[in-house]
């Protein structure tokens, strides 16, 4: 028998072990490929075909998907090699050299990696079509067509190829440290961890505290790096906290002799469980955090699809006439507004001067419109920030200190009198491509006299029921586009872009977009959430499997001393509760803190998203409770059967869908 | 007064097919009095360990009657047996059966902890047992940090912590060198002499068996004969055991 033949025989004998690992890897690659195909679909990313809010909702989940793919494949590979370590020890006892072991690792893992990538891509090709079809049922994707590009295949191969090469390379290096005795004991000894002890836990709590404090105090919506760094620090904190948790629990139990005796077995089991599962628990905490955080935001936005457009648009429909664009006649306008599903209540106008980079308003016009009493002093101006977020946005919108009026008489510098945060009008597209300033009458008139062509008029329409204005808004946009096409020169040489820039800004269109993007967001996040839930179940299963041999030996020994089935169930349930629920509680707690600190700035609300976060977290926890009961029940029954406290026919054991080798 | 009574005990192992039946035990009758130190000997495959597993309630698939302190264990459920085993029996195994994740002291107190006994009782009895078997210095060490002899003494300590009516030992010296074997057997003898403990031991080792008051020989699942030490010197009893072993036969590995 040649070496290659023997390695293949070993591979064949271990096929059942490989199967779950292979399926997990293939599934991850399949989902990754489907996401990437959609993410790079040119039609789906075309803002003229698919609402930008919809395609934008894919960014965060796909980013998380990439992080997850790396962590999951690395972890699954590590867990798998742990299973094999005692086999390697035995093979080394029989005379295999480290070099031979390295060849086996390389051969086995390369075969799995290659098979996983090929299967993943094959299944991904079918699945991405299905994924696209399901999405088309949820949202309006216009004329977007499903397409697969060579880039999707190459990127997926490169992405996973690099992960596999790195992981296999690291494992090959680690074989240099292989020691027969340690390999054979691998399944029976607690993890030798460098990071443990009470101080590690304290340091973890401090890191968690710092990152949470920084998020609450210094959160900056424009600084995504800050959030990612804090998230990274939080995850390191979680890892260190878990590393030191066991020592803390021991310390607590030791303070009371009664507690020490009562929890003697639990405490020693936890030592092993936490020792082996720190990485798993940290990974699950991360998955739960991401799912709950993103779901909380998306559910809140969808739930508030009515409140957000009202907050962002003081008028039901607004558009701007400027540079000859959008100058439809009053007759055309009234034909549209008079024949809609809801009557027009008011039609107001606001004049401004469009200097491209700056849109200049007169203080008195603003006062007339919104009933304020702003008064701009001579040689001064007011910065106007059109934001719905209010004063909390202050740090994000800097105050411009001076503004130069370029007049024929020369440059006249105005000085800032302050910054005004007020949603004075709807953020109409052609008005939002510049900064807004308010000046006094003298300066405004001087500027107006020299920029007659740049005088714009903002048309602000209010109806009885804005939710019935969809038809009016659509007709108005058609009329504006037709007018601009028939009467003006195209600015962009592109009809769709022209229509987009000179379109209306209405509550109803934002409402419909939010509803649509919310539907898509909920679909994607539910999908990702379910995948993460499945992944967390699988990594937990992997982790429990690595401890299985030791547990079988332990319960076998306890059975000889005398242990009832109820006591076995209790002993299994204790550490399992920590494994199954601790990361969920940590992840949900972290997500709620992060959501409060970010939504306070982004949406000027804190408690709304928080409740949604708790709701999603609660639902997620409920799933986990069900999984815990199911898994613990099966595990306990099989353990009881192993120690002959319960009779389970062998055939039943073999046919159980969850892979537990007892 | 008998503490352990066995009547017509039989055990079959069934394989595939009607003809494939192996009779491991065949109508064994046995009685052990309180305070006796008894050894069961026999060649490999004679049914020694099967007998011990049945007596101790680990194996429940058999026919016949087994009574311990007047209670028939044949009628108990597996959970009742588990409690009976923990509270009224003690066990010593060839591989010590200590839990790797607990220190020797913690291992010794496990049966009392599982029974949720009073903290003071647990501590005082554990400390008393530790000093009885001279384990004070290694009490806070884990099993893999101490010698086989120390592990076996810890296992014996655990076996007696609940004050059992009978102690069962399965090849207690099987994994030990001769010096440690001697220490362990002296420990059993001390326990028997000082505390009047009833000990039933399965062994291959004639040297270990020579510490007992009575030795039962079984072969092919049947009780062949029994010898008693009476007032003989241990050396003379040892020779008699050897003679009987030669008489009933057995492979070299059985000696």
PDB file of N, CA, C and O in Angstrom, chain A residues 85-151:
ATOM      1  N   UNK A  85      -6.680  15.453  15.687  1.00  0.00           N
ATOM      2  CA  UNK A  85      -5.391  15.465  16.382  1.00  0.00           C
ATOM      3  C   UNK A  85      -5.065  14.146  17.067  1.00  0.00           C
ATOM      4  O   UNK A  85      -3.933  13.678  17.020  1.00  0.00           O
ATOM      5  N   UNK A  86      -6.078  13.544  17.741  1.00  0.00           N
ATOM      6  CA  UNK A  86      -5.770  12.297  18.444  1.00  0.00           C
ATOM      7  C   UNK A  86      -5.447  11.189  17.434  1.00  0.00           C
ATOM      8  O   UNK A  86      -4.616  10.320  17.704  1.00  0.00           O
ATOM      9  N   UNK A  87      -6.092  11.250  16.229  1.00  0.00           N
ATOM     10  CA  UNK A  87      -5.753  10.279  15.177  1.00  0.00           C
ATOM     11  C   UNK A  87      -4.293  10.449  14.771  1.00  0.00           C
ATOM     12  O   UNK A  87      -3.570   9.474  14.590  1.00  0.00           O
ATOM     13  N   UNK A  88      -3.882  11.701  14.633  1.00  0.00           N
ATOM     14  CA  UNK A  88      -2.499  11.965  14.235  1.00  0.00           C
ATOM     15  C   UNK A  88      -1.532  11.423  15.288  1.00  0.00           C
ATOM     16  O   UNK A  88      -0.482  10.875  14.965  1.00  0.00           O
ATOM     17  N   UNK A  89      -1.918  11.587  16.575  1.00  0.00           N
ATOM     18  CA  UNK A  89      -1.085  11.077  17.660  1.00  0.00           C
ATOM     19  C   UNK A  89      -0.883   9.580  17.516  1.00  0.00           C
ATOM     20  O   UNK A  89       0.229   9.061  17.605  1.00  0.00           O
ATOM     21  N   UNK A  90      -1.995   8.872  17.244  1.00  0.00           N
ATOM     22  CA  UNK A  90      -1.938   7.422  17.085  1.00  0.00           C
ATOM     23  C   UNK A  90      -1.073   7.034  15.886  1.00  0.00           C
ATOM     24  O   UNK A  90      -0.246   6.117  15.965  1.00  0.00           O
ATOM     25  N   UNK A  91      -1.252   7.756  14.779  1.00  0.00           N
ATOM     26  CA  UNK A  91      -0.466   7.465  13.580  1.00  0.00           C
ATOM     27  C   UNK A  91       1.022   7.697  13.845  1.00  0.00           C
ATOM     28  O   UNK A  91       1.877   6.957  13.348  1.00  0.00           O
ATOM     29  N   UNK A  92       1.327   8.712  14.664  1.00  0.00           N
ATOM     30  CA  UNK A  92       2.736   8.980  14.982  1.00  0.00           C
ATOM     31  C   UNK A  92       3.314   7.887  15.874  1.00  0.00           C
ATOM     32  O   UNK A  92       4.482   7.518  15.755  1.00  0.00           O
ATOM     33  N   UNK A  93       2.458   7.361  16.786  1.00  0.00           N
ATOM     34  CA  UNK A  93       2.911   6.249  17.628  1.00  0.00           C
ATOM     35  C   UNK A  93       3.271   5.057  16.742  1.00  0.00           C
ATOM     36  O   UNK A  93       4.246   4.346  16.977  1.00  0.00           O
ATOM     37  N   UNK A  94       2.486   4.865  15.685  1.00  0.00           N
ATOM     38  CA  UNK A  94       2.719   3.738  14.785  1.00  0.00           C
ATOM     39  C   UNK A  94       3.889   3.971  13.834  1.00  0.00           C
ATOM     40  O   UNK A  94       4.175   3.144  12.985  1.00  0.00           O
ATOM     41  N   UNK A  95       4.492   5.124  13.959  1.00  0.00           N
ATOM     42  CA  UNK A  95       5.712   5.342  13.190  1.00  0.00           C
ATOM     43  C   UNK A  95       5.638   6.385  12.094  1.00  0.00           C
ATOM     44  O   UNK A  95       6.591   6.537  11.334  1.00  0.00           O
ATOM     45  N   UNK A  96       4.520   7.081  11.989  1.00  0.00           N
ATOM     46  CA  UNK A  96       4.449   8.120  10.967  1.00  0.00           C
ATOM     47  C   UNK A  96       5.265   9.328  11.402  1.00  0.00           C
ATOM     48  O   UNK A  96       5.258   9.695  12.577  1.00  0.00           O
ATOM     49  N   UNK A  97       5.936   9.942  10.469  1.00  0.00           N
ATOM     50  CA  UNK A  97       6.748  11.111  10.824  1.00  0.00           C
ATOM     51  C   UNK A  97       5.880  12.366  10.718  1.00  0.00           C
ATOM     52  O   UNK A  97       4.807  12.333  10.127  1.00  0.00           O
ATOM     53  N   UNK A  98       6.398  13.468  11.267  1.00  0.00           N
ATOM     54  CA  UNK A  98       5.676  14.752  11.170  1.00  0.00           C
ATOM     55  C   UNK A  98       5.495  15.121   9.709  1.00  0.00           C
ATOM     56  O   UNK A  98       4.488  15.722   9.324  1.00  0.00           O
ATOM     57  N   UNK A  99       6.480  14.738   8.904  1.00  0.00           N
ATOM     58  CA  UNK A  99       6.412  15.053   7.483  1.00  0.00           C
ATOM     59  C   UNK A  99       5.214  14.341   6.841  1.00  0.00           C
ATOM     60  O   UNK A  99       4.465  14.943   6.055  1.00  0.00           O
ATOM     61  N   UNK A 100       5.014  13.069   7.242  1.00  0.00           N
ATOM     62  CA  UNK A 100       3.873  12.321   6.720  1.00  0.00           C
ATOM     63  C   UNK A 100       2.545  12.948   7.160  1.00  0.00           C
ATOM     64  O   UNK A 100       1.594  13.023   6.402  1.00  0.00           O
ATOM     65  N   UNK A 101       2.516  13.367   8.431  1.00  0.00           N
ATOM     66  CA  UNK A 101       1.301  13.998   8.958  1.00  0.00           C
ATOM     67  C   UNK A 101       0.997  15.258   8.158  1.00  0.00           C
ATOM     68  O   UNK A 101      -0.153  15.534   7.807  1.00  0.00           O
ATOM     69  N   UNK A 102       2.063  16.029   7.874  1.00  0.00           N
ATOM     70  CA  UNK A 102       1.874  17.258   7.099  1.00  0.00           C
ATOM     71  C   UNK A 102       1.297  16.938   5.723  1.00  0.00           C
ATOM     72  O   UNK A 102       0.431  17.652   5.232  1.00  0.00           O
ATOM     73  N   UNK A 103       1.779  15.830   5.147  1.00  0.00           N
ATOM     74  CA  UNK A 103       1.270  15.443   3.826  1.00  0.00           C
ATOM     75  C   UNK A 103      -0.223  15.084   3.916  1.00  0.00           C
ATOM     76  O   UNK A 103      -1.011  15.451   3.048  1.00  0.00           O
ATOM     77  N   UNK A 104      -0.577  14.391   4.999  1.00  0.00           N
ATOM     78  CA  UNK A 104      -1.999  14.013   5.172  1.00  0.00           C
ATOM     79  C   UNK A 104      -2.859  15.274   5.323  1.00  0.00           C
ATOM     80  O   UNK A 104      -3.902  15.419   4.687  1.00  0.00           O
ATOM     81  N   UNK A 105      -2.371  16.196   6.176  1.00  0.00           N
ATOM     82  CA  UNK A 105      -3.138  17.442   6.400  1.00  0.00           C
ATOM     83  C   UNK A 105      -3.321  18.176   5.073  1.00  0.00           C
ATOM     84  O   UNK A 105      -4.418  18.625   4.734  1.00  0.00           O
ATOM     85  N   UNK A 106      -2.213  18.280   4.328  1.00  0.00           N
ATOM     86  CA  UNK A 106      -2.250  19.013   3.065  1.00  0.00           C
ATOM     87  C   UNK A 106      -3.220  18.339   2.094  1.00  0.00           C
ATOM     88  O   UNK A 106      -4.057  19.004   1.470  1.00  0.00           O
ATOM     89  N   UNK A 107      -3.131  17.013   2.018  1.00  0.00           N
ATOM     90  CA  UNK A 107      -3.950  16.265   1.066  1.00  0.00           C
ATOM     91  C   UNK A 107      -5.434  16.359   1.428  1.00  0.00           C
ATOM     92  O   UNK A 107      -6.268  16.715   0.596  1.00  0.00           O
ATOM     93  N   UNK A 108      -5.730  16.073   2.711  1.00  0.00           N
ATOM     94  CA  UNK A 108      -7.128  16.069   3.151  1.00  0.00           C
ATOM     95  C   UNK A 108      -7.764  17.442   2.996  1.00  0.00           C
ATOM     96  O   UNK A 108      -8.846  17.579   2.445  1.00  0.00           O
ATOM     97  N   UNK A 109      -7.040  18.434   3.503  1.00  0.00           N
ATOM     98  CA  UNK A 109      -7.633  19.767   3.516  1.00  0.00           C
ATOM     99  C   UNK A 109      -7.720  20.380   2.126  1.00  0.00           C
ATOM    100  O   UNK A 109      -8.659  21.130   1.842  1.00  0.00           O
ATOM    101  N   UNK A 110      -6.741  20.061   1.283  1.00  0.00           N
ATOM    102  CA  UNK A 110      -6.821  20.576  -0.086  1.00  0.00           C
ATOM    103  C   UNK A 110      -8.009  19.958  -0.796  1.00  0.00           C
ATOM    104  O   UNK A 110      -8.736  20.635  -1.523  1.00  0.00           O
ATOM    105  N   UNK A 111      -8.228  18.651  -0.555  1.00  0.00           N
ATOM    106  CA  UNK A 111      -9.370  17.986  -1.190  1.00  0.00           C
ATOM    107  C   UNK A 111     -10.679  18.612  -0.720  1.00  0.00           C
ATOM    108  O   UNK A 111     -11.580  18.880  -1.523  1.00  0.00           O
ATOM    109  N   UNK A 112     -10.763  18.858   0.594  1.00  0.00           N
ATOM    110  CA  UNK A 112     -11.997  19.455   1.124  1.00  0.00           C
ATOM    111  C   UNK A 112     -12.178  20.868   0.576  1.00  0.00           C
ATOM    112  O   UNK A 112     -13.276  21.251   0.169  1.00  0.00           O
ATOM    113  N   UNK A 113     -11.091  21.642   0.574  1.00  0.00           N
ATOM    114  CA  UNK A 113     -11.173  23.032   0.112  1.00  0.00           C
ATOM    115  C   UNK A 113     -11.628  23.066  -1.347  1.00  0.00           C
ATOM    116  O   UNK A 113     -12.552  23.799  -1.700  1.00  0.00           O
ATOM    117  N   UNK A 114     -11.006  22.233  -2.155  1.00  0.00           N
ATOM    118  CA  UNK A 114     -11.320  22.214  -3.582  1.00  0.00           C
ATOM    119  C   UNK A 114     -12.773  21.767  -3.800  1.00  0.00           C
ATOM    120  O   UNK A 114     -13.534  22.405  -4.540  1.00  0.00           O
ATOM    121  N   UNK A 115     -13.137  20.690  -3.108  1.00  0.00           N
ATOM    122  CA  UNK A 115     -14.506  20.171  -3.260  1.00  0.00           C
ATOM    123  C   UNK A 115     -15.519  21.205  -2.770  1.00  0.00           C
ATOM    124  O   UNK A 115     -16.560  21.412  -3.401  1.00  0.00           O
ATOM    125  N   UNK A 116     -15.194  21.883  -1.649  1.00  0.00           N
ATOM    126  CA  UNK A 116     -16.127  22.874  -1.101  1.00  0.00           C
ATOM    127  C   UNK A 116     -16.307  24.031  -2.078  1.00  0.00           C
ATOM    128  O   UNK A 116     -17.425  24.493  -2.303  1.00  0.00           O
ATOM    129  N   UNK A 117     -15.180  24.509  -2.635  1.00  0.00           N
ATOM    130  CA  UNK A 117     -15.271  25.654  -3.545  1.00  0.00           C
ATOM    131  C   UNK A 117     -16.073  25.265  -4.799  1.00  0.00           C
ATOM    132  O   UNK A 117     -16.973  25.998  -5.211  1.00  0.00           O
ATOM    133  N   UNK A 118     -15.776  24.090  -5.334  1.00  0.00           N
ATOM    134  CA  UNK A 118     -16.482  23.668  -6.554  1.00  0.00           C
ATOM    135  C   UNK A 118     -17.975  23.464  -6.279  1.00  0.00           C
ATOM    136  O   UNK A 118     -18.829  23.951  -7.020  1.00  0.00           O
ATOM    137  N   UNK A 119     -18.269  22.753  -5.180  1.00  0.00           N
ATOM    138  CA  UNK A 119     -19.681  22.528  -4.842  1.00  0.00           C
ATOM    139  C   UNK A 119     -20.371  23.849  -4.540  1.00  0.00           C
ATOM    140  O   UNK A 119     -21.505  24.086  -4.961  1.00  0.00           O
ATOM    141  N   UNK A 120     -19.675  24.705  -3.755  1.00  0.00           N
ATOM    142  CA  UNK A 120     -20.235  26.006  -3.386  1.00  0.00           C
ATOM    143  C   UNK A 120     -20.563  26.831  -4.616  1.00  0.00           C
ATOM    144  O   UNK A 120     -21.626  27.448  -4.704  1.00  0.00           O
ATOM    145  N   UNK A 121     -19.653  26.835  -5.594  1.00  0.00           N
ATOM    146  CA  UNK A 121     -19.882  27.628  -6.804  1.00  0.00           C
ATOM    147  C   UNK A 121     -21.014  27.026  -7.635  1.00  0.00           C
ATOM    148  O   UNK A 121     -21.854  27.755  -8.161  1.00  0.00           O
ATOM    149  N   UNK A 122     -21.035  25.694  -7.713  1.00  0.00           N
ATOM    150  CA  UNK A 122     -22.093  25.023  -8.469  1.00  0.00           C
ATOM    151  C   UNK A 122     -23.451  25.313  -7.855  1.00  0.00           C
ATOM    152  O   UNK A 122     -24.379  25.773  -8.535  1.00  0.00           O
ATOM    153  N   UNK A 123     -23.551  25.083  -6.529  1.00  0.00           N
ATOM    154  CA  UNK A 123     -24.817  25.323  -5.843  1.00  0.00           C
ATOM    155  C   UNK A 123     -25.141  26.816  -5.873  1.00  0.00           C
ATOM    156  O   UNK A 123     -26.299  27.209  -5.999  1.00  0.00           O
ATOM    157  N   UNK A 124     -24.087  27.644  -5.763  1.00  0.00           N
ATOM    158  CA  UNK A 124     -24.258  29.104  -5.771  1.00  0.00           C
ATOM    159  C   UNK A 124     -24.842  29.593  -7.083  1.00  0.00           C
ATOM    160  O   UNK A 124     -25.654  30.521  -7.100  1.00  0.00           O
ATOM    161  N   UNK A 125     -24.463  28.964  -8.190  1.00  0.00           N
ATOM    162  CA  UNK A 125     -24.972  29.374  -9.502  1.00  0.00           C
ATOM    163  C   UNK A 125     -26.487  29.209  -9.546  1.00  0.00           C
ATOM    164  O   UNK A 125     -27.210  30.087 -10.006  1.00  0.00           O
ATOM    165  N   UNK A 126     -26.964  28.092  -9.009  1.00  0.00           N
ATOM    166  CA  UNK A 126     -28.403  27.843  -8.979  1.00  0.00           C
ATOM    167  C   UNK A 126     -29.065  28.740  -7.935  1.00  0.00           C
ATOM    168  O   UNK A 126     -30.068  29.399  -8.196  1.00  0.00           O
ATOM    169  N   UNK A 127     -28.426  28.779  -6.765  1.00  0.00           N
ATOM    170  CA  UNK A 127     -29.030  29.503  -5.643  1.00  0.00           C
ATOM    171  C   UNK A 127     -29.132  31.004  -5.920  1.00  0.00           C
ATOM    172  O   UNK A 127     -30.114  31.639  -5.537  1.00  0.00           O
ATOM    173  N   UNK A 128     -28.113  31.584  -6.601  1.00  0.00           N
ATOM    174  CA  UNK A 128     -28.153  33.026  -6.825  1.00  0.00           C
ATOM    175  C   UNK A 128     -29.329  33.387  -7.740  1.00  0.00           C
ATOM    176  O   UNK A 128     -29.931  34.447  -7.576  1.00  0.00           O
ATOM    177  N   UNK A 129     -29.674  32.488  -8.678  1.00  0.00           N
ATOM    178  CA  UNK A 129     -30.837  32.731  -9.526  1.00  0.00           C
ATOM    179  C   UNK A 129     -32.106  32.725  -8.691  1.00  0.00           C
ATOM    180  O   UNK A 129     -32.964  33.606  -8.817  1.00  0.00           O
ATOM    181  N   UNK A 130     -32.187  31.763  -7.780  1.00  0.00           N
ATOM    182  CA  UNK A 130     -33.343  31.648  -6.892  1.00  0.00           C
ATOM    183  C   UNK A 130     -33.426  32.873  -5.973  1.00  0.00           C
ATOM    184  O   UNK A 130     -34.497  33.447  -5.754  1.00  0.00           O
ATOM    185  N   UNK A 131     -32.270  33.261  -5.469  1.00  0.00           N
ATOM    186  CA  UNK A 131     -32.158  34.417  -4.569  1.00  0.00           C
ATOM    187  C   UNK A 131     -32.673  35.667  -5.283  1.00  0.00           C
ATOM    188  O   UNK A 131     -33.451  36.444  -4.726  1.00  0.00           O
ATOM    189  N   UNK A 132     -32.256  35.831  -6.537  1.00  0.00           N
ATOM    190  CA  UNK A 132     -32.663  36.992  -7.326  1.00  0.00           C
ATOM    191  C   UNK A 132     -34.181  36.967  -7.560  1.00  0.00           C
ATOM    192  O   UNK A 132     -34.858  37.989  -7.451  1.00  0.00           O
ATOM    193  N   UNK A 133     -34.682  35.774  -7.851  1.00  0.00           N
ATOM    194  CA  UNK A 133     -36.111  35.635  -8.106  1.00  0.00           C
ATOM    195  C   UNK A 133     -36.911  36.004  -6.852  1.00  0.00           C
ATOM    196  O   UNK A 133     -37.903  36.734  -6.922  1.00  0.00           O
ATOM    197  N   UNK A 134     -36.468  35.511  -5.700  1.00  0.00           N
ATOM    198  CA  UNK A 134     -37.196  35.801  -4.449  1.00  0.00           C
ATOM    199  C   UNK A 134     -37.181  37.305  -4.177  1.00  0.00           C
ATOM    200  O   UNK A 134     -38.187  37.897  -3.797  1.00  0.00           O
ATOM    201  N   UNK A 135     -36.015  37.937  -4.430  1.00  0.00           N
ATOM    202  CA  UNK A 135     -35.915  39.374  -4.194  1.00  0.00           C
ATOM    203  C   UNK A 135     -36.882  40.128  -5.121  1.00  0.00           C
ATOM    204  O   UNK A 135     -37.540  41.081  -4.704  1.00  0.00           O
ATOM    205  N   UNK A 136     -36.993  39.655  -6.355  1.00  0.00           N
ATOM    206  CA  UNK A 136     -37.881  40.346  -7.303  1.00  0.00           C
ATOM    207  C   UNK A 136     -39.337  40.267  -6.834  1.00  0.00           C
ATOM    208  O   UNK A 136     -40.172  41.071  -7.224  1.00  0.00           O
ATOM    209  N   UNK A 137     -39.652  39.290  -5.983  1.00  0.00           N
ATOM    210  CA  UNK A 137     -41.004  39.187  -5.445  1.00  0.00           C
ATOM    211  C   UNK A 137     -41.236  40.221  -4.344  1.00  0.00           C
ATOM    212  O   UNK A 137     -42.350  40.666  -4.106  1.00  0.00           O
ATOM    213  N   UNK A 138     -40.150  40.605  -3.670  1.00  0.00           N
ATOM    214  CA  UNK A 138     -40.277  41.512  -2.534  1.00  0.00           C
ATOM    215  C   UNK A 138     -40.205  42.974  -2.944  1.00  0.00           C
ATOM    216  O   UNK A 138     -40.849  43.812  -2.357  1.00  0.00           O
ATOM    217  N   UNK A 139     -39.335  43.274  -3.918  1.00  0.00           N
ATOM    218  CA  UNK A 139     -39.130  44.685  -4.282  1.00  0.00           C
ATOM    219  C   UNK A 139     -39.223  44.886  -5.790  1.00  0.00           C
ATOM    220  O   UNK A 139     -39.059  43.951  -6.566  1.00  0.00           O
ATOM    221  N   UNK A 140     -39.479  46.165  -6.131  1.00  0.00           N
ATOM    222  CA  UNK A 140     -39.551  46.515  -7.544  1.00  0.00           C
ATOM    223  C   UNK A 140     -38.132  46.656  -8.067  1.00  0.00           C
ATOM    224  O   UNK A 140     -37.411  47.581  -7.690  1.00  0.00           O
ATOM    225  N   UNK A 141     -37.711  45.735  -8.917  1.00  0.00           N
ATOM    226  CA  UNK A 141     -36.344  45.810  -9.425  1.00  0.00           C
ATOM    227  C   UNK A 141     -36.327  46.266 -10.889  1.00  0.00           C
ATOM    228  O   UNK A 141     -35.371  46.058 -11.620  1.00  0.00           O
ATOM    229  N   UNK A 142     -37.427  46.906 -11.285  1.00  0.00           N
ATOM    230  CA  UNK A 142     -37.493  47.476 -12.631  1.00  0.00           C
ATOM    231  C   UNK A 142     -37.274  46.405 -13.681  1.00  0.00           C
ATOM    232  O   UNK A 142     -37.827  45.311 -13.613  1.00  0.00           O
ATOM    233  N   UNK A 143     -36.425  46.750 -14.645  1.00  0.00           N
ATOM    234  CA  UNK A 143     -36.153  45.778 -15.720  1.00  0.00           C
ATOM    235  C   UNK A 143     -34.878  44.989 -15.448  1.00  0.00           C
ATOM    236  O   UNK A 143     -34.310  44.400 -16.359  1.00  0.00           O
ATOM    237  N   UNK A 144     -34.412  45.016 -14.195  1.00  0.00           N
ATOM    238  CA  UNK A 144     -33.171  44.306 -13.869  1.00  0.00           C
ATOM    239  C   UNK A 144     -33.284  42.838 -14.235  1.00  0.00           C
ATOM    240  O   UNK A 144     -34.311  42.212 -13.990  1.00  0.00           O
ATOM    241  N   UNK A 145     -32.223  42.344 -14.815  1.00  0.00           N
ATOM    242  CA  UNK A 145     -32.223  40.927 -15.184  1.00  0.00           C
ATOM    243  C   UNK A 145     -31.149  40.215 -14.389  1.00  0.00           C
ATOM    244  O   UNK A 145     -30.126  40.800 -14.033  1.00  0.00           O
ATOM    245  N   UNK A 146     -31.418  38.934 -14.115  1.00  0.00           N
ATOM    246  CA  UNK A 146     -30.418  38.139 -13.399  1.00  0.00           C
ATOM    247  C   UNK A 146     -29.238  37.869 -14.338  1.00  0.00           C
ATOM    248  O   UNK A 146     -29.421  37.497 -15.488  1.00  0.00           O
ATOM    249  N   UNK A 147     -28.051  38.100 -13.819  1.00  0.00           N
ATOM    250  CA  UNK A 147     -26.886  37.807 -14.657  1.00  0.00           C
ATOM    251  C   UNK A 147     -25.742  37.323 -13.782  1.00  0.00           C
ATOM    252  O   UNK A 147     -25.655  37.674 -12.597  1.00  0.00           O
ATOM    253  N   UNK A 148     -24.912  36.502 -14.343  1.00  0.00           N
ATOM    254  CA  UNK A 148     -23.727  36.012 -13.627  1.00  0.00           C
ATOM    255  C   UNK A 148     -22.500  36.463 -14.408  1.00  0.00           C
ATOM    256  O   UNK A 148     -22.476  36.355 -15.634  1.00  0.00           O
ATOM    257  N   UNK A 149     -21.524  36.969 -13.671  1.00  0.00           N
ATOM    258  CA  UNK A 149     -20.326  37.426 -14.379  1.00  0.00           C
ATOM    259  C   UNK A 149     -19.148  36.530 -13.987  1.00  0.00           C
ATOM    260  O   UNK A 149     -19.152  35.909 -12.919  1.00  0.00           O
ATOM    261  N   UNK A 150     -18.174  36.519 -14.841  1.00  0.00           N
ATOM    262  CA  UNK A 150     -16.964  35.738 -14.566  1.00  0.00           C
ATOM    263  C   UNK A 150     -16.305  36.261 -13.291  1.00  0.00           C
ATOM    264  O   UNK A 150     -15.743  35.508 -12.489  1.00  0.00           O
ATOM    265  N   UNK A 151     -16.453  37.594 -13.097  1.00  0.00           N
ATOM    266  CA  UNK A 151     -15.852  38.225 -11.918  1.00  0.00           C
ATOM    267  C   UNK A 151     -16.383  37.597 -10.618  1.00  0.00           C
ATOM    268  O   UNK A 151     -15.626  37.399  -9.668  1.00  0.00           O
TER     269      UNK A 151
END
